[in-house]
CSV table of C-alpha atoms and ligand atoms in Angstrom, one decimal:
chain,number,residue,atom,x,y,z
A,1439,MET,CA,4.5,2.8,-17.0
A,1440,THR,CA,3.1,4.8,-13.8
A,1441,ILE,CA,3.4,3.3,-10.4
A,1442,ASN,CA,0.4,4.1,-8.2
A,1443,LEU,CA,1.1,4.8,-4.6
A,1444,ASP,CA,-1.9,6.9,-4.2
A,1445,HIS,CA,-4.4,4.3,-3.2
A,1446,ASN,CA,-6.1,6.4,-0.4
A,1447,ALA,CA,-7.4,8.8,-3.1
A,1448,THR,CA,-8.7,6.0,-5.4
A,1449,THR,CA,-7.8,2.5,-5.6
A,1450,PRO,CA,-7.9,0.6,-9.0
A,1451,LEU,CA,-11.0,-1.5,-9.6
A,1452,ARG,CA,-10.8,-4.9,-8.3
A,1453,PRO,CA,-11.5,-7.8,-10.7
A,1454,GLU,CA,-14.6,-8.8,-8.8
A,1455,ALA,CA,-16.1,-5.3,-9.1
A,1456,LEU,CA,-15.4,-5.0,-12.7
A,1457,ASP,CA,-17.3,-8.5,-13.3
A,1458,ALA,CA,-20.3,-7.4,-11.2
A,1459,LEU,CA,-20.5,-3.9,-12.8
A,1460,VAL,CA,-20.1,-5.3,-16.4
A,1461,ASP,CA,-22.9,-7.9,-15.6
A,1462,ALA,CA,-25.2,-5.2,-14.2
A,1463,ALA,CA,-24.3,-2.8,-17.3
A,1464,LYS,CA,-25.2,-5.5,-19.6
A,1465,ALA,CA,-28.6,-6.5,-17.8
A,1466,GLY,CA,-29.7,-3.0,-17.6
A,1467,GLY,CA,-33.0,-2.0,-15.9
A,1468,ASN,CA,-34.4,0.4,-13.8
A,1469,VAL,CA,-35.0,-0.5,-10.2
A,1470,SER,CA,-38.4,1.4,-9.9
A,1471,SER,CA,-39.8,-0.4,-13.2
A,1472,VAL,CA,-42.7,-3.0,-12.3
A,1473,HIS,CA,-42.1,-5.4,-15.2
A,1474,ALA,CA,-39.7,-8.2,-15.5
A,1475,GLY,CA,-36.8,-6.0,-16.3
A,1476,GLY,CA,-37.3,-3.8,-13.4
A,1477,ARG,CA,-38.0,-6.8,-10.9
A,1478,ALA,CA,-34.8,-8.2,-12.3
A,1479,ALA,CA,-32.7,-5.0,-11.5
A,1480,HIS,CA,-34.4,-4.7,-8.1
A,1481,ALA,CA,-33.3,-8.2,-7.3
A,1482,ARG,CA,-29.7,-7.1,-8.2
A,1483,LEU,CA,-30.0,-4.3,-5.9
A,1484,ASP,CA,-31.3,-6.3,-3.0
A,1485,GLN,CA,-28.6,-8.7,-3.7
A,1486,ALA,CA,-25.9,-5.9,-3.7
A,1487,ARG,CA,-27.2,-4.5,-0.4
A,1488,ARG,CA,-27.3,-7.8,1.4
A,1489,ASP,CA,-23.5,-8.2,0.2
A,1490,LEU,CA,-22.5,-4.8,1.4
A,1491,ALA,CA,-24.5,-5.4,4.7
A,1492,GLU,CA,-22.7,-8.5,5.1
A,1493,ALA,CA,-19.2,-7.1,4.5
A,1494,VAL,CA,-19.7,-4.4,6.8
A,1495,ASN,CA,-21.6,-6.3,9.3
A,1496,ALA,CA,-24.8,-4.2,9.5
A,1497,PRO,CA,-28.5,-4.9,8.8
A,1498,THR,CA,-29.5,-4.7,5.3
A,1499,GLN,CA,-32.3,-2.0,5.9
A,1500,SER,CA,-29.6,0.1,7.7
A,1501,ILE,CA,-27.8,0.9,4.2
A,1502,THR,CA,-28.8,4.0,2.1
A,1503,PHE,CA,-26.8,3.9,-1.1
A,1504,THR,CA,-25.4,7.4,-2.2
A,1505,SER,CA,-22.9,8.7,-4.9
A,1506,GLY,CA,-20.2,8.4,-2.5
A,1507,ALA,CA,-19.0,9.3,0.8
A,1508,THR,CA,-19.2,13.1,0.5
A,1509,GLU,CA,-22.9,12.8,0.0
A,1510,ALA,CA,-23.4,10.2,2.7
A,1511,ILE,CA,-21.5,12.7,5.0
A,1512,ASN,CA,-23.8,15.6,3.9
A,1513,LEU,CA,-26.9,13.3,4.5
A,1514,ALA,CA,-25.9,12.3,7.9
A,1515,ILE,CA,-24.9,15.8,9.3
A,1516,MET,CA,-27.9,17.6,7.6
A,1517,SER,CA,-30.2,14.9,8.8
A,1518,ALA,CA,-29.1,15.3,12.4
A,1519,VAL,CA,-29.3,18.8,12.3
A,1520,GLN,CA,-32.7,18.8,10.7
A,1521,SER,CA,-33.9,16.5,13.3
A,1522,GLY,CA,-32.9,18.6,16.4
A,1523,VAL,CA,-28.9,18.5,16.8
A,1524,THR,CA,-27.9,22.0,17.5
A,1525,ARG,CA,-24.2,21.3,18.1
A,1526,LEU,CA,-21.5,19.6,16.1
A,1527,ILE,CA,-18.2,18.6,17.7
A,1528,ILE,CA,-15.8,17.5,14.9
A,1529,SER,CA,-12.5,15.9,15.4
A,1530,ALA,CA,-9.5,18.2,14.1
A,1531,ILE,CA,-8.4,15.5,11.6
A,1532,GLU,CA,-11.7,14.7,9.9
A,1533,HIS,CA,-11.9,15.0,6.1
A,1534,ASP,CA,-12.7,18.1,4.5
A,1535,ALA,CA,-16.0,17.0,3.6
A,1536,VAL,CA,-16.9,16.6,7.2
A,1537,HIS,CA,-15.7,20.2,8.2
A,1538,ALA,CA,-17.3,21.7,5.0
A,1539,THR,CA,-20.7,20.1,5.8
A,1540,ALA,CA,-20.5,21.2,9.5
A,1541,LYS,CA,-19.6,24.5,8.3
A,1542,ALA,CA,-22.4,24.8,5.9
A,1543,ALA,CA,-24.9,23.5,8.6
A,1544,GLN,CA,-23.4,26.5,11.0
A,1545,GLU,CA,-24.2,28.8,8.1
A,1546,ARG,CA,-27.6,27.6,7.1
A,1547,PHE,CA,-29.1,26.6,10.4
A,1548,GLY,CA,-27.1,28.6,13.1
A,1549,VAL,CA,-25.8,25.4,14.8
A,1550,THR,CA,-22.7,25.6,16.9
A,1551,TYR,CA,-19.5,23.9,15.2
A,1552,GLU,CA,-16.7,23.1,17.8
A,1553,ILE,CA,-13.6,21.2,16.9
A,1554,VAL,CA,-12.0,18.6,19.0
A,1555,PRO,CA,-8.2,18.6,19.0
A,1556,ALA,CA,-5.7,15.4,18.2
A,1557,THR,CA,-2.4,14.4,19.7
A,1558,ALA,CA,0.9,14.9,18.1
A,1559,GLU,CA,0.6,11.4,17.0
A,1560,GLY,CA,-2.5,12.0,15.0
A,1561,VAL,CA,-5.2,10.5,17.5
A,1562,VAL,CA,-8.5,12.3,18.7
A,1563,ASP,CA,-8.0,13.6,22.0
A,1564,LEU,CA,-10.8,11.6,23.8
A,1565,ASP,CA,-10.4,13.6,27.1
A,1566,ALA,CA,-10.7,16.8,25.4
A,1567,LEU,CA,-13.9,15.5,23.5
A,1568,GLU,CA,-15.3,14.3,27.1
A,1569,THR,CA,-14.4,17.8,28.5
A,1570,GLN,CA,-16.3,19.2,25.9
A,1571,LEU,CA,-19.2,17.1,25.7
A,1572,ALA,CA,-19.7,18.1,29.5
A,1573,LYS,CA,-20.0,21.6,28.8
A,1574,SER,CA,-23.3,21.6,27.2
A,1575,THR,CA,-26.4,19.3,27.2
A,1576,GLU,CA,-27.5,20.8,24.1
A,1577,PRO,CA,-28.4,18.0,21.4
A,1578,THR,CA,-25.1,17.0,19.9
A,1579,LEU,CA,-23.4,15.0,16.9
A,1580,VAL,CA,-19.8,14.1,17.4
A,1581,ALA,CA,-17.7,13.0,14.2
A,1582,VAL,CA,-14.7,10.9,14.7
A,1583,MET,CA,-13.3,9.0,11.8
A,1584,ALA,CA,-12.1,5.3,11.8
A,1585,ALA,CA,-8.8,5.9,10.1
A,1586,ASN,CA,-7.1,9.0,8.8
A,1587,ASN,CA,-6.8,9.4,5.1
A,1588,GLU,CA,-3.5,11.1,5.3
A,1589,THR,CA,-1.6,9.6,8.2
A,1590,GLY,CA,-3.3,6.3,8.2
A,1591,VAL,CA,-3.5,6.7,12.1
A,1592,ILE,CA,-6.4,4.4,13.4
A,1593,GLN,CA,-8.5,6.0,15.7
A,1594,PRO,CA,-10.2,4.9,18.7
A,1595,TRP,CA,-13.8,4.8,17.6
A,1596,LEU,CA,-15.2,2.5,20.3
A,1597,GLU,CA,-13.9,4.4,23.0
A,1598,ALA,CA,-15.2,7.7,21.4
A,1599,SER,CA,-18.5,6.1,21.3
A,1600,GLN,CA,-18.2,5.0,25.0
A,1601,ARG,CA,-17.7,8.7,25.8
A,1602,VAL,CA,-20.3,10.1,23.4
A,1603,ARG,CA,-23.2,7.7,24.3
A,1604,PRO,CA,-23.3,8.4,28.1
A,1605,ALA,CA,-23.5,12.1,27.2
A,1606,GLY,CA,-26.4,11.3,25.0
A,1607,ALA,CA,-25.0,12.7,21.9
A,1608,ARG,CA,-24.9,11.0,18.5
A,1609,LEU,CA,-21.8,9.9,16.6
A,1610,LEU,CA,-20.8,9.9,13.0
A,1611,ILE,CA,-17.9,7.4,12.1
A,1612,ASP,CA,-16.2,8.1,8.6
A,1613,ALA,CA,-15.0,4.5,7.9
A,1614,VAL,CA,-13.9,5.4,4.3
A,1615,GLN,CA,-10.4,4.6,4.9
A,1616,ALA,CA,-11.1,1.7,7.3
A,1617,ILE,CA,-13.1,-0.8,5.3
A,1618,GLY,CA,-11.1,-3.5,3.6
A,1619,LYS,CA,-7.9,-2.2,5.7
A,1620,ILE,CA,-8.6,-3.2,9.3
A,1621,PRO,CA,-11.3,-5.2,10.6
A,1622,PHE,CA,-14.5,-2.9,11.0
A,1623,SER,CA,-17.9,-3.8,12.1
A,1624,ALA,CA,-20.6,-1.1,11.2
A,1625,GLY,CA,-23.1,-2.8,13.4
A,1626,THR,CA,-21.2,-3.0,16.6
A,1627,CYS,CA,-19.0,0.2,16.4
A,1628,GLY,CA,-21.2,2.3,18.5
A,1629,ALA,CA,-22.1,5.0,15.9
A,1630,ASP,CA,-25.3,6.3,14.7
A,1631,TYR,CA,-24.0,7.2,11.2
A,1632,VAL,CA,-21.4,5.3,9.4
A,1633,VAL,CA,-20.0,6.3,6.1
A,1634,VAL,CA,-18.3,4.2,3.4
A,1635,SER,CA,-17.1,4.9,-0.2
A,1636,SER,CA,-16.7,2.4,-3.2
A,1637,HIS,CA,-13.9,3.8,-4.9
A,1638,LYS,CA,-11.6,3.5,-1.7
A,1639,LEU,CA,-11.9,-0.3,-1.4
A,1640,GLY,CA,-11.8,-1.2,-5.2
A,1641,GLY,CA,-15.2,-0.5,-6.6
A,1642,PRO,CA,-16.2,2.4,-9.1
A,1643,VAL,CA,-16.2,5.9,-8.4
A,1644,GLY,CA,-19.7,7.3,-7.8
A,1645,ALA,CA,-21.2,4.9,-5.2
A,1646,GLY,CA,-21.2,5.1,-1.5
A,1647,ALA,CA,-23.5,4.4,1.5
A,1648,LEU,CA,-24.6,5.7,4.8
A,1649,ILE,CA,-25.3,3.2,7.4
A,1650,THR,CA,-27.4,4.2,10.2
A,1651,GLN,CA,-28.0,2.6,13.5
A,1652,GLY,CA,-30.9,2.6,15.9
A,1653,ASP,CA,-33.3,5.5,15.7
A,1654,ALA,CA,-30.6,7.7,14.0
A,1655,PRO,CA,-33.1,10.2,11.8
A,1656,VAL,CA,-32.3,10.2,7.8
A,1657,ARG,CA,-34.0,13.2,6.1
A,1658,ALA,CA,-33.8,13.1,2.3
A,1659,GLN,CA,-31.4,15.9,0.8
A,1660,ILE,CA,-32.3,14.9,-2.5
A,1661,VAL,CA,-36.0,14.6,-3.1
A,1662,GLY,CA,-37.9,13.3,-6.1
A,1663,GLY,CA,-38.9,9.6,-6.2
A,1664,GLY,CA,-39.1,7.4,-3.1
A,1665,GLN,CA,-35.9,5.4,-3.8
A,1666,GLU,CA,-33.9,4.0,-0.8
A,1667,LEU,CA,-37.0,4.1,1.4
A,1668,GLY,CA,-37.6,7.6,0.9
A,1669,ARG,CA,-33.8,8.6,2.3
A,1670,ARG,CA,-32.5,9.5,-1.1
A,1671,ALA,CA,-34.3,10.3,-4.4
A,1672,GLY,CA,-33.1,9.4,-7.8
A,1673,THR,CA,-32.8,6.2,-10.0
A,1674,GLU,CA,-30.3,4.2,-8.2
A,1675,ASN,CA,-26.8,3.7,-10.0
A,1676,LEU,CA,-27.1,0.1,-10.0
A,1677,ILE,CA,-23.9,-0.4,-12.1
A,1678,GLY,CA,-21.8,1.3,-9.5
A,1679,ILE,CA,-23.6,0.0,-6.6
A,1680,ALA,CA,-23.1,-3.7,-8.0
A,1681,GLY,CA,-19.4,-3.0,-8.4
A,1682,PHE,CA,-19.3,-1.3,-4.9
A,1683,ALA,CA,-20.8,-4.4,-3.0
A,1684,ALA,CA,-18.6,-6.9,-4.9
A,1685,ALA,CA,-15.6,-4.8,-4.1
A,1686,ALA,CA,-16.5,-4.4,-0.5
A,1687,GLN,CA,-17.0,-8.2,-0.1
A,1688,ALA,CA,-13.3,-8.8,-1.9
A,1689,ALA,CA,-11.9,-6.2,0.1
A,1690,VAL,CA,-13.0,-7.5,3.6
A,1691,ARG,CA,-12.2,-11.0,2.5
A,1692,ASP,CA,-8.6,-10.0,1.7
A,1693,VAL,CA,-8.2,-7.7,5.0
A,1694,LYS,CA,-5.6,-10.1,6.3
A,1695,SER,CA,-3.3,-9.9,3.2
A,1696,PHE,CA,-3.8,-6.1,3.1
A,1697,GLY,CA,-2.2,-6.0,6.7
A,1698,LYS,CA,1.1,-7.5,4.9
A,1699,LEU,CA,1.6,-4.2,3.1
A,1700,ALA,CA,3.1,-2.8,6.5
A,1701,GLN,CA,6.4,-4.8,5.8
A,1702,TRP,CA,6.9,-2.7,2.6
A,1703,ARG,CA,5.6,0.5,3.9
A,1704,ASP,CA,8.2,-0.1,7.0
A,1705,ARG,CA,10.9,-0.5,4.5
A,1706,LEU,CA,9.9,2.4,2.7
A,1707,GLU,CA,10.1,4.6,5.7
A,1708,SER,CA,13.3,3.2,7.0
A,1709,GLU,CA,15.2,3.5,4.0
A,1710,ALA,CA,13.8,7.0,3.3
A,1711,LEU,CA,14.8,8.1,6.9
A,1712,ARG,CA,18.1,6.3,6.6
A,1713,ALA,CA,18.9,8.6,3.3
A,1714,ARG,CA,17.5,11.6,4.8
A,1715,PRO,CA,17.5,11.7,8.5
A,1716,ASP,CA,16.2,15.2,8.4
A,1717,ALA,CA,12.8,13.7,7.1
A,1718,TYR,CA,9.7,13.2,9.4
A,1719,ILE,CA,6.9,10.8,9.5
A,1720,ALA,CA,3.6,11.7,10.9
A,1721,GLY,CA,1.8,9.4,13.5
A,1722,ARG,CA,4.7,6.5,13.2
A,1723,ASP,CA,4.3,5.5,16.6
A,1724,ALA,CA,0.3,5.6,16.6
A,1725,PRO,CA,-1.5,2.5,15.5
A,1726,ARG,CA,-1.7,2.9,11.7
A,1727,LEU,CA,-3.0,1.4,8.7
A,1728,ALA,CA,-0.7,-1.0,6.9
A,1729,ASN,CA,-0.6,1.1,3.8
A,1730,THR,CA,0.0,4.6,4.7
A,1731,SER,CA,2.9,6.7,5.2
A,1732,CYS,CA,3.1,10.7,5.6
A,1733,LEU,CA,6.5,11.6,5.2
A,1734,ALA,CA,7.8,15.2,5.3
A,1735,LEU,CA,11.1,16.9,4.5
A,1736,PRO,CA,11.1,20.3,5.8
A,1737,GLY,CA,12.5,22.7,3.3
A,1738,PHE,CA,11.1,20.4,0.2
A,1739,ARG,CA,7.6,21.8,-0.5
A,1740,ALA,CA,5.0,18.8,-0.9
A,1741,GLU,CA,3.6,20.1,-4.2
A,1742,THR,CA,7.3,20.0,-5.7
A,1743,GLN,CA,8.0,16.5,-4.4
A,1744,VAL,CA,4.7,15.2,-5.9
A,1745,MET,CA,5.7,16.9,-9.3
A,1746,ALA,CA,9.1,15.4,-9.0
A,1747,MET,CA,7.8,12.0,-8.4
A,1748,ASP,CA,5.3,12.4,-11.1
A,1749,LEU,CA,8.2,13.2,-13.7
A,1750,THR,CA,9.6,9.6,-12.9
A,1751,GLY,CA,6.1,8.2,-13.2
A,1752,VAL,CA,5.7,7.6,-9.4
A,1753,CYS,CA,2.0,8.9,-8.2
A,1754,VAL,CA,1.7,10.1,-4.5
A,1755,SER,CA,0.0,13.1,-3.3
A,1756,ALA,CA,0.4,15.9,-1.2
A,1757,GLY,CA,-0.5,16.1,2.5
A,1758,SER,CA,-1.7,19.8,1.8
A,1759,ALA,CA,-4.6,20.8,0.3
A,1760,CYS,CA,-4.8,23.1,-2.8
A,1761,SER,CA,-7.9,25.5,-2.8
A,1762,SER,CA,-8.4,28.0,-5.4
A,1763,GLY,CA,-4.7,27.8,-6.6
A,1764,LYS,CA,-3.4,28.8,-3.0
A,1765,VAL,CA,-1.6,25.9,-1.4
A,1766,ARG,CA,-2.1,25.8,2.4
A,1767,ALA,CA,-0.7,23.3,4.8
A,1768,SER,CA,-2.5,20.0,5.7
A,1769,HIS,CA,-5.4,20.9,8.3
A,1770,VAL,CA,-4.6,17.3,9.7
A,1771,LEU,CA,-1.2,17.9,10.4
A,1772,THR,CA,-1.7,21.2,11.7
A,1773,GLY,CA,-4.4,19.9,13.7
A,1774,MET,CA,-1.7,17.4,15.2
A,1775,GLY,CA,0.2,20.5,16.3
A,1776,LEU,CA,3.0,19.8,13.9
A,1777,SER,CA,5.1,22.7,12.4
A,1778,ASP,CA,4.3,24.6,9.3
A,1779,ALA,CA,7.7,23.1,8.0
A,1780,ILE,CA,6.3,19.7,8.5
A,1781,ALA,CA,2.9,20.2,7.4
A,1782,GLU,CA,3.8,22.2,4.1
A,1783,SER,CA,6.4,19.4,3.3
A,1784,ALA,CA,4.3,16.2,3.8
A,1785,ILE,CA,3.5,13.8,0.9
A,1786,ARG,CA,1.2,10.7,1.4
A,1787,ILE,CA,2.5,7.6,0.2
A,1788,SER,CA,-0.4,5.0,0.1
A,1789,LEU,CA,-0.2,1.6,-1.3
A,1790,GLY,CA,-2.8,-0.8,-2.2
A,1791,TRP,CA,-3.8,-4.2,-3.1
A,1792,ASP,CA,-2.1,-4.5,-6.4
A,1793,THR,CA,1.3,-2.9,-5.1
A,1794,GLU,CA,4.4,-4.7,-5.9
A,1795,PRO,CA,7.7,-4.3,-3.8
A,1796,GLU,CA,9.3,-3.0,-6.9
A,1797,ASP,CA,7.1,-0.1,-6.7
A,1798,ILE,CA,8.6,0.8,-3.2
A,1799,ASP,CA,12.0,0.6,-4.7
A,1800,ALA,CA,11.1,3.0,-7.5
A,1801,PHE,CA,9.7,5.5,-5.1
A,1802,LEU,CA,12.8,5.3,-2.9
A,1803,ALA,CA,15.0,5.9,-5.9
A,1804,ALA,CA,13.3,8.7,-7.2
A,1805,TRP,CA,12.5,10.4,-3.8
A,1806,ILE,CA,16.0,10.1,-2.4
A,1807,LYS,CA,17.4,11.6,-5.8
A,1808,ALA,CA,14.9,14.6,-5.8
A,1809,ALA,CA,15.6,15.0,-2.0
A,1810,HIS,CA,19.4,15.4,-2.4
A,1811,ARG,CA,18.8,17.4,-5.7
A,1812,ALA,CA,16.3,19.8,-3.8
A,1813,LEU,CA,18.2,19.9,-0.5
A,1814,PRO,CA,21.9,18.7,-0.8
A,1815,ARG,CA,23.0,17.0,2.0
A,1816,ASN,CA,25.4,19.7,3.5
A,1817,GLU,CA,22.4,22.1,3.7
A,1818,MET,CA,20.3,19.5,5.6
A,1819,ALA,CA,18.7,21.0,8.8
A,1820,ASN,CA,20.0,19.9,12.0
B,191,PLP,N1,-13.6,10.8,3.9
B,191,PLP,C1,-12.5,10.3,3.9
B,191,PLP,C2,-11.6,9.8,5.1
B,191,PLP,C3,-11.7,10.1,2.5
B,191,PLP,O1,-10.5,9.8,2.2
B,191,PLP,C4,-12.5,10.7,1.6
B,191,PLP,C5,-12.0,10.8,0.1
B,191,PLP,O2,-10.9,11.4,0.0
B,191,PLP,C6,-13.9,10.9,1.7
B,191,PLP,C7,-14.3,11.0,2.9
B,191,PLP,C8,-14.7,11.4,0.6
B,191,PLP,O3,-15.1,10.1,-0.3
B,191,PLP,P1,-15.8,10.3,-1.7
B,191,PLP,O4,-14.8,10.5,-2.8
B,191,PLP,O5,-16.5,8.9,-1.8
B,191,PLP,O6,-16.9,11.5,-1.7
C-alpha cells in the first residue's frame, strides 16, 4: 500500500467531487447547445459557477473556468500585458508557472521582469516590494502568492495589496495552495486576479479558474467560440468543473479540520529533528499551512531521499525541480537565501484530508532509517 504524503502536488478526489463529476458525466450535454440537453448542461455549469463563487467569496461573473491554474496564470499575466502593463514584479518564491509566464511575456512583448526577494523565513519582502514599486510609474503587475507550495509559508497578501494599490499597480494572487487550507476570500483579498486549481483541493485534474476583480482586463488567449463570456474559448469541461466546484465547497467547509493536521506535521518535524539534529526545516518560524513541511538534510540529496521513501511505499516530493534531466536546487529555497546544501537536500512532505496518524509513523520510520544509512550519525555535520 502506498502512503500519500504529497498532497500539495495533487490531493485525492473528495467523495463529493466524485459524486458531482459522475452525475455530470452521466447527464452529458454541451453547454452551448440550444436544445434541452444543452440547457440542462448550461444549468449545471451555472450551478458550479455559483458554488465556486460561494466557496471563494467572489461574484459569479468574476469566474472564468480554465484547464487549471497554469492556464489561469497565463491568462492573467498575458491579459494584463496585452492591456498596457509593461512591467512585471514577481516574488522570488512564486510557482514556476508564474515565472515562466513572466519570462514568456518578456520575450514576446519586451516587458520588464523583476524579482522581489523573500526573507530567510520564506515570506515575500514587502519593504523591498514597496521600494521597487516606487522606482517607476510604468503600468505594473505584481505577483504574490497566498501560500507557498514548497514551504507552506503563508504570505501577507492583504498587506501586499495595501502597498500595491496606492502605487497604482495591479496584483495577481496565486491562491492555489490556500483554498481549503486557510480562510481565503477572493472577493476581498485586494487582488485584480486570483488563481485557483481543482486538483489541489480534492477536485479532478484539468479544471481551474481565474477570478477577476474590478476592471481587471481579460483577453482571451484561446480563441474560437464565445464561451466563458468570450474570455476563454472551447467547450467547457463540465465534468471537471462540476467536480471542481463540489470539491471547493467541501474543502472550504472542512477548513477548520484541515488546521488540525498541524499537530501531526509538528510531531513529524520534532521527531525528525530529534533523530537528526543536523536536519533543517525551512520556514518553520513563519506562519505556515497546517499540512506542509519542507525538511532538508544537508548531504542527503533530495531525489535520493524521494527514491528511498518511494521504495518503502511513502510518496513525498523533492523540493528541488528536475528540468531536462538536470536536477537544480529549488528556486524557492535559494530565493529565501538558504544554502545550496539545504536547497539540494530538501524534501516536501504534505499531508491532506485523508491522512492518518499512521502515515506519519510510516514516514518517520522510513526516513530516519534512510537518513542513518546515507549519513551515519558519526559522520553528521556539526
Ligand atoms: N501554483 C501553485 C502554487 C501550485 O502549487 C501549482 C501546482 O503545482 C500551480 C500553480 C499549477 O497548478 P495546475 O496544476 O492547476 O496548473
